[in-house]
mmCIF file of C-alpha atoms in Angstrom:
data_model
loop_
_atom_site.group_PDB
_atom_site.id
_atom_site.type_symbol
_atom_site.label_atom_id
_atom_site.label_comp_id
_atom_site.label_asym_id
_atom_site.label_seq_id
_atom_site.Cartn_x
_atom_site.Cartn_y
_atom_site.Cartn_z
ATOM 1 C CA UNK A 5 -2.405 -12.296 11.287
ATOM 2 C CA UNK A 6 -1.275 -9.429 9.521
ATOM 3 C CA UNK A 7 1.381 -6.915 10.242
ATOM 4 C CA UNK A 8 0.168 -3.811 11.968
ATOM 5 C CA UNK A 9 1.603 -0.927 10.533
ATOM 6 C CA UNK A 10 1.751 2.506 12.575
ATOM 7 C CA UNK A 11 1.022 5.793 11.074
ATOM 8 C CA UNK A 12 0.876 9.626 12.687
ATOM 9 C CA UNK A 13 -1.625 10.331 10.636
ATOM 10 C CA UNK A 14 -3.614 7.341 10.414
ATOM 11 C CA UNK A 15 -5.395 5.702 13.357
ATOM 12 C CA UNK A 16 -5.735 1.665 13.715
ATOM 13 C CA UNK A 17 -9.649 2.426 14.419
ATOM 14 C CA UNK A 18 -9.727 4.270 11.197
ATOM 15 C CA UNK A 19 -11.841 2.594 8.134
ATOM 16 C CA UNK A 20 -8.989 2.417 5.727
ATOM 17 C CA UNK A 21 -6.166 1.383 8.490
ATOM 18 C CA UNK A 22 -6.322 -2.292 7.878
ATOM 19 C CA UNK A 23 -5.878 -2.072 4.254
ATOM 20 C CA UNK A 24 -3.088 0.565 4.436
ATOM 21 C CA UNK A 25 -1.429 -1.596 7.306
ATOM 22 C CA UNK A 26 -1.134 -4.664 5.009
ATOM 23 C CA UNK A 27 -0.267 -2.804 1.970
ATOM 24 C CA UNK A 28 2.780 -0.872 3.632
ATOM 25 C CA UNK A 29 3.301 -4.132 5.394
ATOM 26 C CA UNK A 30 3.376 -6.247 2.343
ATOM 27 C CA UNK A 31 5.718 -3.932 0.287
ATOM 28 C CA UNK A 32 2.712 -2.680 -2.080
ATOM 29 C CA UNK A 33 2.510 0.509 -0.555
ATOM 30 C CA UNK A 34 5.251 2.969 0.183
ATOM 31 C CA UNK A 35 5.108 5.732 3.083
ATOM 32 C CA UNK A 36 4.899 9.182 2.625
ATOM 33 C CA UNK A 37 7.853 11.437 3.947
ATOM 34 C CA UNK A 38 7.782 11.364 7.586
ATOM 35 C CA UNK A 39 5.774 7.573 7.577
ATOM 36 C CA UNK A 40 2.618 9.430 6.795
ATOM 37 C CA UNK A 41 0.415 7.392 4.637
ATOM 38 C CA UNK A 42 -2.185 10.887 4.004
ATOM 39 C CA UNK A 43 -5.533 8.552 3.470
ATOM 40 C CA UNK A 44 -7.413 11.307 1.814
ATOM 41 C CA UNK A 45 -4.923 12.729 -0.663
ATOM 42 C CA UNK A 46 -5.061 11.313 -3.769
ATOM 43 C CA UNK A 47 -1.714 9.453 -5.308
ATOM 44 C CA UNK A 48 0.193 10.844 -8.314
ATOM 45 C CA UNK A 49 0.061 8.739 -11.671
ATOM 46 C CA UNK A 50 3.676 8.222 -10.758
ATOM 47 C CA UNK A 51 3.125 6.877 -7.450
ATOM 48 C CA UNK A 52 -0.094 4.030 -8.560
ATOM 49 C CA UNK A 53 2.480 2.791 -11.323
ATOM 50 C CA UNK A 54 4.720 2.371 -8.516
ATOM 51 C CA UNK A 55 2.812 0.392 -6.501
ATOM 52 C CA UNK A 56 0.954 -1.618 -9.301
ATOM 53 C CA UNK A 57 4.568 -2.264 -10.387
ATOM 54 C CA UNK A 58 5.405 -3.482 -6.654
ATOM 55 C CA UNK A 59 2.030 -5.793 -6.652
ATOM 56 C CA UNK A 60 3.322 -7.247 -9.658
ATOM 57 C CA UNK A 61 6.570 -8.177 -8.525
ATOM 58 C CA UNK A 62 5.218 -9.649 -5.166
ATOM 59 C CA UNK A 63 2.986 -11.405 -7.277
ATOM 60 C CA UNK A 64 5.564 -13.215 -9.172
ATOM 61 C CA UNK A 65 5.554 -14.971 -12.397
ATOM 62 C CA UNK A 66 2.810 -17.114 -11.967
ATOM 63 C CA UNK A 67 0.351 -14.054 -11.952
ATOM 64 C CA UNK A 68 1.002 -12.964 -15.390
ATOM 65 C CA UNK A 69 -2.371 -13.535 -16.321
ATOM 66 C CA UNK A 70 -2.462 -14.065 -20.256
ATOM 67 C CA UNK A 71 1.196 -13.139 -20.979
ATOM 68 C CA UNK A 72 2.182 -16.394 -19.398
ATOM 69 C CA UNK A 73 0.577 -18.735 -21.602
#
């Protein structure tokens, strides 16, 4: 079962809860200053490198895709 995450601004009946709950809860996602996770404002360039960057690592070597042939 996955982790369940709590947010102030995010409700666990909301649509996108689950999927923010395991992303925080898996490392992929970070929080927002005061654990906010703000589901309707878009992210910053800066911030989806950040997390694709974080996906990558929990994804480890083996999901290099063509690089790792």
């Amino acid at each position: 079962e996955a982790a369940r995450m709590t947010f102030p601004d995010l409700s666990p009946g909301h649509l996108e809860y689950p999927a923010a709950s395991a992303a925080v809860a898996a490392g992929a996602m970070a929080l927002l200053p005061g654990d906010s996770f703000e589901p309707s404002r878009p992210a910053s360039g800066a911030e989806a490198v950040a997390a694709i960057d974080r996906v990558q690592v929990l994804a480890g070597p083996l999901a290099g895709g063509a690089k790792g042939r």
